[in-house]
Amino acid sequence: MFRSLKKPNYRLWAAGSLVSNVGTWMQRTAQDWLVLTQLTPHNASAVGTVMALQFGPQLLLLPWTGFAADHYNQRKLLMATQASMGLLALALGLLTLTGIVQLWHVYVFAFLSGCASAFDAPVRQTFVTELVGDADLPNAVALNSTSFNAARMIGPAVAGLVIASVGTGWAFLINGASFVAVLASLFLLRVSKLHAHARARRAKGSMTGGLRYVASRPDLMAMLAMLFLIGTFGLNFPIFISTMAVGVFHADARGYGLLSSIMAIGTVSGALLAAGRDRPEFMSLLVGAAVFGLGCTLAAIAPSYILFAAALVVIGVAALTFTNATTSLMQLSTQPAMRGRVMALRLGVALGGTPIGAPIVGWVADHAGPRWSLGVGAVSGFAAAIVAGYAMRRRVHQLSLTEPDARTLLDSPQP
């Protein structure tokens, strides 16, 4: 389950990332709390707008982010993006501590941070291959998710304590300082031990080459359709958790932070389960999407804080099962020189739909209630499961024309 940690470069990266991830979750929690309770009168639509501005650049900058991931030195590019996000966090923290922060400031910083993250995310995902090689890629992807979601257990709870004791601005400053750890790990990597793939050659049309490549792959198109549905309407946890905590269960900052940490129990469990598998299967996408829909349904009808927290664990396991499977399947079935552009497209579809979905989900929470917004998430999960079922049925039909035992080949990620 932890075999990638045997590699010194990956151990360095994992240690730095864990520290930075804790800070990232502190900032996310503090940012949503700041907008929901200090800068607006519990306005979920404003939280949705922040999410839209933060994740919109994933789609807006898609041609350039994928191009950068495939053509430039990934280690140096990560240093630049991580440093940028750290400086932005420090600046927002100073504005908040001095008491001059306004809602439009949060909007601006969310957008700028989103631009840096748009370049960072596809590089960070494909850089894992350079750290461990193709053989251990699924394990390393799962361990990365374990680290990210282990930090999710710690960060929101710590943020709740920090907000309640010394104020929201300190959570931003702590996040800014945490980027020193990941920058140090990148600096200390043994470059000679990296499993570097040849960079793609610059040529006319190389930015759109990823789009043409994915369009020729029905399996990748099906995964992108599922990611769009769940990413746009389902992965709006800042809205779901904050509005349910404040509007339904009347929790304070500690109670809100605790809910986010409890959800991480599920996401860590899902990530560890993925780490124990040798290779992801397409069936994992169907199961993950269906259970995600079920978890959102249970959360929407939960009569108490405790039962809502339990439903968040189910949602966490399902979400990580689904997202990890798409990450590994799409990388392993893609040519190395195309991986940056394909992963940028994956992230653009999964997160770039947030400018559409987050304001809609926020509007539903404001006008129909937080429980109905979770109902929207449930529908997205069930719809994605239907897409997976259709893709699997189509795959069986195509293989049955050439292979008598097509069903045994169903989970092959090859086109």
Short mmCIF file of C-alpha atoms in Angstrom, two decimals:
data_model
loop_
_atom_site.label_atom_id
_atom_site.label_comp_id
_atom_site.label_asym_id
_atom_site.label_seq_id
_atom_site.Cartn_x
_atom_site.Cartn_y
_atom_site.Cartn_z
CA MET A 1 0.00 0.00 0.00
CA PHE A 2 2.89 2.40 0.71
CA ARG A 3 5.45 1.11 -1.80
CA SER A 4 6.02 4.51 -3.46
CA LEU A 5 7.46 5.80 -0.17
CA LYS A 6 10.47 3.55 -0.71
CA LYS A 7 11.66 6.07 -3.30
CA PRO A 8 13.64 8.97 -1.71
CA ASN A 9 12.34 11.60 -4.14
CA TYR A 10 8.74 10.65 -3.49
CA ARG A 11 9.30 10.71 0.29
CA LEU A 12 10.63 14.27 0.05
CA TRP A 13 7.72 15.37 -2.13
CA ALA A 14 5.14 13.67 0.11
CA ALA A 15 6.53 15.29 3.27
CA GLY A 16 6.51 18.79 1.79
CA SER A 17 3.09 18.31 0.24
CA LEU A 18 1.52 17.15 3.51
CA VAL A 19 2.56 20.33 5.31
CA SER A 20 1.37 22.52 2.45
CA ASN A 21 -1.92 20.60 2.15
CA VAL A 22 -2.73 21.26 5.81
CA GLY A 23 -2.29 24.97 5.14
CA THR A 24 -4.40 24.79 1.99
CA TRP A 25 -7.33 23.25 3.87
CA MET A 26 -6.98 25.86 6.60
CA GLN A 27 -7.27 28.60 3.98
CA ARG A 28 -10.25 27.00 2.23
CA THR A 29 -12.13 26.71 5.51
CA ALA A 30 -11.22 30.23 6.61
CA GLN A 31 -12.10 31.72 3.23
CA ASP A 32 -15.58 30.19 3.18
CA TRP A 33 -16.19 31.20 6.80
CA LEU A 34 -15.01 34.75 6.11
CA VAL A 35 -17.38 35.14 3.17
CA LEU A 36 -20.36 33.40 4.74
CA THR A 37 -20.31 34.92 8.22
CA GLN A 38 -18.19 38.12 8.19
CA LEU A 39 -18.49 39.69 4.74
CA THR A 40 -22.10 38.66 3.91
CA PRO A 41 -25.26 37.83 5.87
CA HIS A 42 -24.92 34.04 5.35
CA ASN A 43 -25.05 34.39 1.56
CA ALA A 44 -24.38 30.99 -0.06
CA SER A 45 -24.39 32.59 -3.52
CA ALA A 46 -21.32 34.61 -2.55
CA VAL A 47 -19.53 31.40 -1.55
CA GLY A 48 -20.53 29.98 -4.93
CA THR A 49 -19.10 33.04 -6.67
CA VAL A 50 -15.78 32.61 -4.83
CA MET A 51 -15.68 28.98 -5.94
CA ALA A 52 -16.48 29.98 -9.52
CA LEU A 53 -13.64 32.51 -9.58
CA GLN A 54 -11.23 30.07 -7.93
CA PHE A 55 -11.88 27.12 -10.22
CA GLY A 56 -12.97 28.90 -13.40
CA PRO A 57 -9.36 29.48 -14.59
CA GLN A 58 -8.96 25.68 -14.88
CA LEU A 59 -11.20 25.87 -17.95
CA LEU A 60 -10.41 29.44 -19.02
CA LEU A 61 -6.65 28.81 -19.26
CA LEU A 62 -6.92 25.20 -20.45
CA PRO A 63 -4.94 25.50 -23.73
CA TRP A 64 -1.99 27.15 -21.99
CA THR A 65 -1.90 25.03 -18.82
CA GLY A 66 -1.78 21.73 -20.71
CA PHE A 67 0.83 23.12 -23.12
CA ALA A 68 3.02 24.23 -20.19
CA ALA A 69 2.75 20.84 -18.47
CA ASP A 70 3.90 18.97 -21.59
CA HIS A 71 6.59 21.38 -22.82
CA TYR A 72 8.35 22.96 -19.81
CA ASN A 73 10.49 21.64 -16.96
CA GLN A 74 7.88 20.45 -14.50
CA ARG A 75 9.98 20.86 -11.34
CA LYS A 76 10.78 24.51 -12.10
CA LEU A 77 7.20 25.24 -13.12
CA LEU A 78 5.95 23.80 -9.81
CA MET A 79 8.36 26.04 -7.91
CA ALA A 80 6.91 29.10 -9.66
CA THR A 81 3.26 28.16 -9.11
CA GLN A 82 3.72 27.14 -5.48
CA ALA A 83 5.59 30.35 -4.65
CA SER A 84 2.84 32.42 -6.31
CA MET A 85 0.07 30.76 -4.29
CA GLY A 86 2.04 31.23 -1.09
CA LEU A 87 2.48 34.96 -1.68
CA LEU A 88 -1.22 35.40 -2.48
CA ALA A 89 -2.18 33.67 0.76
CA LEU A 90 0.11 35.94 2.76
CA ALA A 91 -1.33 39.05 1.09
CA LEU A 92 -4.95 38.03 1.82
CA GLY A 93 -3.98 37.27 5.40
CA LEU A 94 -2.52 40.74 5.88
CA LEU A 95 -5.64 42.38 4.43
CA THR A 96 -7.82 40.37 6.79
CA LEU A 97 -5.71 41.01 9.89
CA THR A 98 -5.68 44.77 9.25
CA GLY A 99 -9.47 44.75 9.00
CA ILE A 100 -9.66 46.30 5.54
CA VAL A 101 -10.65 43.14 3.64
CA GLN A 102 -13.82 43.41 1.57
CA LEU A 103 -15.76 40.86 -0.44
CA TRP A 104 -14.30 42.05 -3.74
CA HIS A 105 -10.81 41.48 -2.33
CA VAL A 106 -11.66 37.84 -1.72
CA TYR A 107 -13.03 37.60 -5.27
CA VAL A 108 -9.80 38.99 -6.74
CA PHE A 109 -7.53 36.76 -4.67
CA ALA A 110 -9.67 33.71 -5.44
CA PHE A 111 -9.29 34.39 -9.17
CA LEU A 112 -5.53 35.01 -8.99
CA SER A 113 -5.01 31.92 -6.87
CA GLY A 114 -7.13 29.99 -9.34
CA CYS A 115 -4.90 31.12 -12.21
CA ALA A 116 -1.79 29.90 -10.39
CA SER A 117 -3.52 26.64 -9.48
CA ALA A 118 -4.62 26.13 -13.10
CA PHE A 119 -0.96 25.93 -14.14
CA ASP A 120 0.02 24.00 -11.01
CA ALA A 121 -2.54 21.18 -10.99
CA PRO A 122 -1.82 19.34 -14.29
CA VAL A 123 1.93 19.62 -13.69
CA ARG A 124 1.58 18.35 -10.13
CA GLN A 125 -0.43 15.33 -11.28
CA THR A 126 1.88 14.35 -14.14
CA PHE A 127 5.03 15.12 -12.10
CA VAL A 128 4.17 12.09 -9.95
CA THR A 129 5.24 9.91 -12.91
CA GLU A 130 8.68 11.51 -12.84
CA LEU A 131 8.96 10.74 -9.14
CA VAL A 132 8.01 7.04 -9.22
CA GLY A 133 7.71 5.87 -12.85
CA ASP A 134 4.72 4.32 -14.62
CA ALA A 135 4.76 1.05 -12.66
CA ASP A 136 3.96 2.71 -9.33
CA LEU A 137 1.84 5.55 -10.73
CA PRO A 138 -1.57 4.32 -9.43
CA ASN A 139 -0.09 3.78 -5.97
CA ALA A 140 1.56 7.22 -5.92
CA VAL A 141 -1.65 8.92 -7.12
CA ALA A 142 -3.56 7.21 -4.31
CA LEU A 143 -0.93 8.17 -1.71
CA ASN A 144 -1.07 11.78 -2.94
CA SER A 145 -4.81 11.72 -2.34
CA THR A 146 -4.24 10.15 1.07
CA SER A 147 -1.91 13.02 1.98
CA PHE A 148 -4.31 15.64 0.64
CA ASN A 149 -7.22 14.21 2.57
CA ALA A 150 -5.25 13.43 5.72
CA ALA A 151 -4.54 17.16 5.68
CA ARG A 152 -8.28 17.63 5.23
CA MET A 153 -8.83 15.97 8.59
CA ILE A 154 -6.35 18.30 10.27
CA GLY A 155 -6.63 21.61 8.39
CA PRO A 156 -10.33 22.50 8.80
CA ALA A 157 -10.37 21.54 12.49
CA VAL A 158 -7.24 23.60 13.15
CA ALA A 159 -8.70 26.46 11.11
CA GLY A 160 -11.83 26.41 13.26
CA LEU A 161 -9.70 26.70 16.40
CA VAL A 162 -7.53 29.45 14.89
CA ILE A 163 -10.56 31.46 13.73
CA ALA A 164 -12.26 31.15 17.11
CA SER A 165 -9.14 32.06 19.09
CA VAL A 166 -7.08 34.60 17.11
CA GLY A 167 -9.05 35.42 13.96
CA THR A 168 -9.50 34.40 10.32
CA GLY A 169 -6.45 36.25 8.96
CA TRP A 170 -4.00 34.01 10.82
CA ALA A 171 -5.29 30.95 8.95
CA PHE A 172 -4.30 32.63 5.67
CA LEU A 173 -0.86 33.55 7.01
CA ILE A 174 -0.23 29.99 8.22
CA ASN A 175 -1.14 28.69 4.77
CA GLY A 176 1.26 31.14 3.12
CA ALA A 177 4.07 29.96 5.38
CA SER A 178 3.28 26.30 4.68
CA PHE A 179 4.36 26.65 1.05
CA VAL A 180 7.96 26.86 2.26
CA ALA A 181 7.82 23.11 2.95
CA VAL A 182 6.83 22.07 -0.57
CA LEU A 183 9.30 24.52 -2.13
CA ALA A 184 12.08 23.06 0.02
CA SER A 185 11.13 19.51 -1.04
CA LEU A 186 11.27 20.50 -4.73
CA PHE A 187 14.65 22.14 -4.23
CA LEU A 188 16.08 19.06 -2.46
CA LEU A 189 14.91 16.47 -5.02
CA ARG A 190 17.63 14.33 -6.62
CA VAL A 191 17.18 15.44 -10.22
CA SER A 192 19.32 12.56 -11.54
CA LYS A 193 16.84 10.06 -10.05
CA LEU A 194 13.73 11.52 -11.74
CA HIS A 195 11.97 9.32 -14.32
CA ALA A 196 11.80 12.16 -16.82
CA HIS A 197 9.83 11.66 -20.03
CA ALA A 198 10.80 13.46 -23.19
CA ARG A 199 9.08 16.84 -23.41
CA ALA A 200 6.65 17.29 -26.28
CA ARG A 201 8.01 19.18 -29.26
CA ARG A 202 6.65 22.64 -29.92
CA ALA A 203 4.68 22.61 -33.13
CA LYS A 204 1.77 24.41 -34.71
CA GLY A 205 -1.47 23.12 -33.26
CA SER A 206 0.17 21.45 -30.25
CA MET A 207 -2.10 23.35 -27.86
CA THR A 208 -5.21 21.81 -29.41
CA GLY A 209 -3.58 18.43 -30.01
CA GLY A 210 -4.88 17.19 -26.68
CA LEU A 211 -8.46 18.01 -27.67
CA ARG A 212 -8.17 16.04 -30.91
CA TYR A 213 -6.52 13.13 -29.11
CA VAL A 214 -9.26 12.90 -26.47
CA ALA A 215 -12.02 13.29 -29.08
CA SER A 216 -10.73 10.14 -30.77
CA ARG A 217 -10.98 8.14 -27.53
CA PRO A 218 -14.54 7.10 -26.46
CA ASP A 219 -13.27 5.88 -23.09
CA LEU A 220 -11.72 9.25 -22.26
CA MET A 221 -14.82 11.08 -23.49
CA ALA A 222 -17.03 9.01 -21.17
CA MET A 223 -14.80 9.79 -18.18
CA LEU A 224 -14.83 13.50 -19.02
CA ALA A 225 -18.64 13.48 -19.23
CA MET A 226 -18.83 11.88 -15.78
CA LEU A 227 -16.31 14.34 -14.38
CA PHE A 228 -18.32 17.25 -15.76
CA LEU A 229 -21.51 16.08 -14.07
CA ILE A 230 -20.01 15.39 -10.64
CA GLY A 231 -17.44 18.19 -10.77
CA THR A 232 -20.00 20.82 -11.78
CA PHE A 233 -22.92 19.92 -9.53
CA GLY A 234 -21.54 17.48 -6.94
CA LEU A 235 -18.13 18.61 -5.72
CA ASN A 236 -19.44 21.80 -4.13
CA PHE A 237 -18.59 20.81 -0.56
CA PRO A 238 -17.84 24.36 0.67
CA ILE A 239 -21.46 25.25 -0.11
CA PHE A 240 -22.97 21.97 1.12
CA ILE A 241 -21.09 21.84 4.42
CA SER A 242 -21.11 25.56 5.29
CA THR A 243 -24.83 26.07 4.59
CA MET A 244 -25.87 22.89 6.39
CA ALA A 245 -23.62 23.71 9.36
CA VAL A 246 -24.79 27.30 9.72
CA GLY A 247 -28.32 27.25 8.32
CA VAL A 248 -29.60 23.85 9.44
CA PHE A 249 -27.57 22.74 12.47
CA HIS A 250 -26.61 26.26 13.71
CA ALA A 251 -22.98 25.28 14.35
CA ASP A 252 -20.16 27.68 15.19
CA ALA A 253 -16.72 27.85 13.53
CA ARG A 254 -15.52 24.81 15.48
CA GLY A 255 -18.53 22.74 14.43
CA TYR A 256 -18.11 23.78 10.80
CA GLY A 257 -14.41 22.91 10.79
CA LEU A 258 -15.14 19.57 12.43
CA LEU A 259 -17.58 18.59 9.67
CA SER A 260 -14.95 19.17 6.99
CA SER A 261 -12.48 17.10 9.00
CA ILE A 262 -14.99 14.28 9.47
CA MET A 263 -15.58 14.14 5.72
CA ALA A 264 -11.84 13.63 5.32
CA ILE A 265 -12.15 10.33 7.20
CA GLY A 266 -14.05 9.06 4.19
CA THR A 267 -11.71 10.56 1.62
CA VAL A 268 -8.62 9.14 3.36
CA SER A 269 -10.29 5.72 3.51
CA GLY A 270 -11.11 5.90 -0.18
CA ALA A 271 -7.55 6.93 -1.02
CA LEU A 272 -6.03 4.07 1.01
CA LEU A 273 -8.34 1.56 -0.66
CA ALA A 274 -7.14 2.88 -4.02
CA ALA A 275 -3.50 2.61 -2.90
CA GLY A 276 -3.99 -1.10 -2.23
CA ARG A 277 -5.11 -1.82 -5.80
CA ASP A 278 -2.58 -2.66 -8.49
CA ARG A 279 -4.61 -1.06 -11.27
CA PRO A 280 -7.89 0.87 -11.35
CA GLU A 281 -10.88 -0.54 -13.22
CA PHE A 282 -13.65 1.22 -15.12
CA MET A 283 -16.20 -0.43 -12.83
CA SER A 284 -14.77 1.70 -10.01
CA LEU A 285 -16.13 4.77 -11.79
CA LEU A 286 -19.68 3.40 -11.90
CA VAL A 287 -19.62 2.27 -8.27
CA GLY A 288 -18.01 5.51 -7.07
CA ALA A 289 -20.55 7.69 -8.91
CA ALA A 290 -23.56 5.68 -7.70
CA VAL A 291 -22.40 5.67 -4.06
CA PHE A 292 -21.67 9.40 -4.31
CA GLY A 293 -25.29 9.98 -5.34
CA LEU A 294 -26.49 7.79 -2.47
CA GLY A 295 -24.27 9.62 0.04
CA CYS A 296 -25.58 13.03 -1.05
CA THR A 297 -29.14 11.71 -0.70
CA LEU A 298 -28.47 10.51 2.85
CA ALA A 299 -26.83 13.84 3.74
CA ALA A 300 -29.79 15.78 2.35
CA ILE A 301 -32.30 13.96 4.56
CA ALA A 302 -30.07 13.64 7.66
CA PRO A 303 -32.12 14.77 10.70
CA SER A 304 -29.14 15.50 12.97
CA TYR A 305 -25.58 16.82 12.94
CA ILE A 306 -24.17 13.36 13.75
CA LEU A 307 -26.02 11.59 10.93
CA PHE A 308 -25.07 14.34 8.50
CA ALA A 309 -21.43 13.85 9.50
CA ALA A 310 -21.77 10.09 8.93
CA ALA A 311 -23.18 10.72 5.44
CA LEU A 312 -20.18 12.93 4.67
CA VAL A 313 -17.91 9.94 5.32
CA VAL A 314 -19.80 7.94 2.68
CA ILE A 315 -19.55 10.85 0.24
CA GLY A 316 -15.82 11.11 0.91
CA VAL A 317 -15.12 7.44 0.16
CA ALA A 318 -17.15 7.59 -3.05
CA ALA A 319 -15.66 10.87 -4.27
CA LEU A 320 -12.07 9.63 -3.83
CA THR A 321 -12.83 6.26 -5.42
CA PHE A 322 -14.21 8.07 -8.44
CA THR A 323 -11.62 10.84 -8.82
CA ASN A 324 -8.59 8.61 -8.20
CA ALA A 325 -9.81 6.08 -10.75
CA THR A 326 -10.18 8.78 -13.42
CA THR A 327 -6.73 10.22 -12.65
CA SER A 328 -4.94 6.87 -12.91
CA LEU A 329 -6.94 5.49 -15.86
CA MET A 330 -6.51 8.63 -17.93
CA GLN A 331 -2.75 8.81 -17.33
CA LEU A 332 -2.00 5.11 -17.83
CA SER A 333 -3.95 4.91 -21.08
CA THR A 334 -2.45 8.11 -22.54
CA GLN A 335 0.81 8.58 -24.44
CA PRO A 336 3.47 10.15 -22.13
CA ALA A 337 3.95 13.18 -24.39
CA MET A 338 0.19 13.89 -24.22
CA ARG A 339 -0.35 13.41 -20.50
CA GLY A 340 0.00 17.05 -19.50
CA ARG A 341 -2.62 18.21 -22.00
CA VAL A 342 -4.97 15.32 -21.21
CA MET A 343 -4.71 15.94 -17.47
CA ALA A 344 -5.20 19.67 -17.97
CA LEU A 345 -8.36 18.85 -19.92
CA ARG A 346 -9.46 16.49 -17.13
CA LEU A 347 -8.99 19.21 -14.53
CA GLY A 348 -10.57 21.82 -16.78
CA VAL A 349 -13.71 19.72 -17.13
CA ALA A 350 -13.82 18.55 -13.50
CA LEU A 351 -13.14 21.96 -11.93
CA GLY A 352 -13.88 24.35 -14.79
CA GLY A 353 -17.57 23.51 -14.52
CA THR A 354 -17.60 25.09 -11.06
CA PRO A 355 -18.40 28.58 -12.44
CA ILE A 356 -21.59 27.00 -13.78
CA GLY A 357 -22.48 24.67 -10.95
CA ALA A 358 -21.42 26.56 -7.80
CA PRO A 359 -23.62 29.63 -8.37
CA ILE A 360 -26.55 27.35 -9.26
CA VAL A 361 -26.06 25.21 -6.17
CA GLY A 362 -25.60 28.35 -4.04
CA TRP A 363 -28.83 29.83 -5.46
CA VAL A 364 -30.69 26.60 -4.67
CA ALA A 365 -29.33 26.68 -1.10
CA ASP A 366 -30.44 30.31 -0.66
CA HIS A 367 -33.92 29.93 -2.14
CA ALA A 368 -34.94 26.30 -1.57
CA GLY A 369 -32.69 25.40 1.35
CA PRO A 370 -29.35 23.61 1.87
CA ARG A 371 -30.95 20.17 1.74
CA TRP A 372 -32.16 20.75 -1.82
CA SER A 373 -28.68 21.81 -2.89
CA LEU A 374 -27.44 18.40 -1.74
CA GLY A 375 -30.23 16.90 -3.84
CA VAL A 376 -28.60 18.51 -6.89
CA GLY A 377 -25.35 16.75 -5.95
CA ALA A 378 -27.19 13.43 -5.62
CA VAL A 379 -28.65 13.75 -9.11
CA SER A 380 -25.20 14.45 -10.55
CA GLY A 381 -23.84 11.22 -9.05
CA PHE A 382 -26.66 9.08 -10.36
CA ALA A 383 -26.42 10.70 -13.80
CA ALA A 384 -22.69 9.98 -13.95
CA ALA A 385 -23.36 6.34 -13.01
CA ILE A 386 -25.76 6.11 -15.96
CA VAL A 387 -23.05 7.45 -18.28
CA ALA A 388 -20.62 4.82 -16.94
CA GLY A 389 -23.17 2.06 -17.47
CA TYR A 390 -23.77 3.18 -21.04
CA ALA A 391 -20.02 3.32 -21.76
CA MET A 392 -19.49 -0.17 -20.35
CA ARG A 393 -22.40 -1.57 -22.35
CA ARG A 394 -21.04 0.03 -25.52
CA ARG A 395 -17.59 -1.39 -24.77
CA VAL A 396 -19.00 -4.90 -24.37
CA HIS A 397 -20.87 -4.57 -27.66
CA GLN A 398 -17.78 -3.39 -29.54
CA LEU A 399 -15.55 -6.11 -28.11
CA SER A 400 -18.14 -8.83 -28.72
CA LEU A 401 -17.75 -8.21 -32.44
CA THR A 402 -14.10 -9.30 -32.30
CA GLU A 403 -13.59 -11.16 -29.01
CA PRO A 404 -15.69 -14.10 -27.80
CA ASP A 405 -14.72 -13.37 -24.19
CA ALA A 406 -15.23 -9.61 -24.42
CA ARG A 407 -16.56 -9.33 -20.90
CA THR A 408 -13.19 -10.35 -19.50
CA LEU A 409 -11.62 -7.36 -21.28
CA LEU A 410 -14.19 -4.83 -20.09
CA ASP A 411 -11.92 -3.04 -17.69
CA SER A 412 -9.07 -2.49 -20.14
CA PRO A 413 -8.33 1.24 -20.34
CA GLN A 414 -7.09 0.98 -23.91
CA PRO A 415 -9.22 2.54 -26.68
#
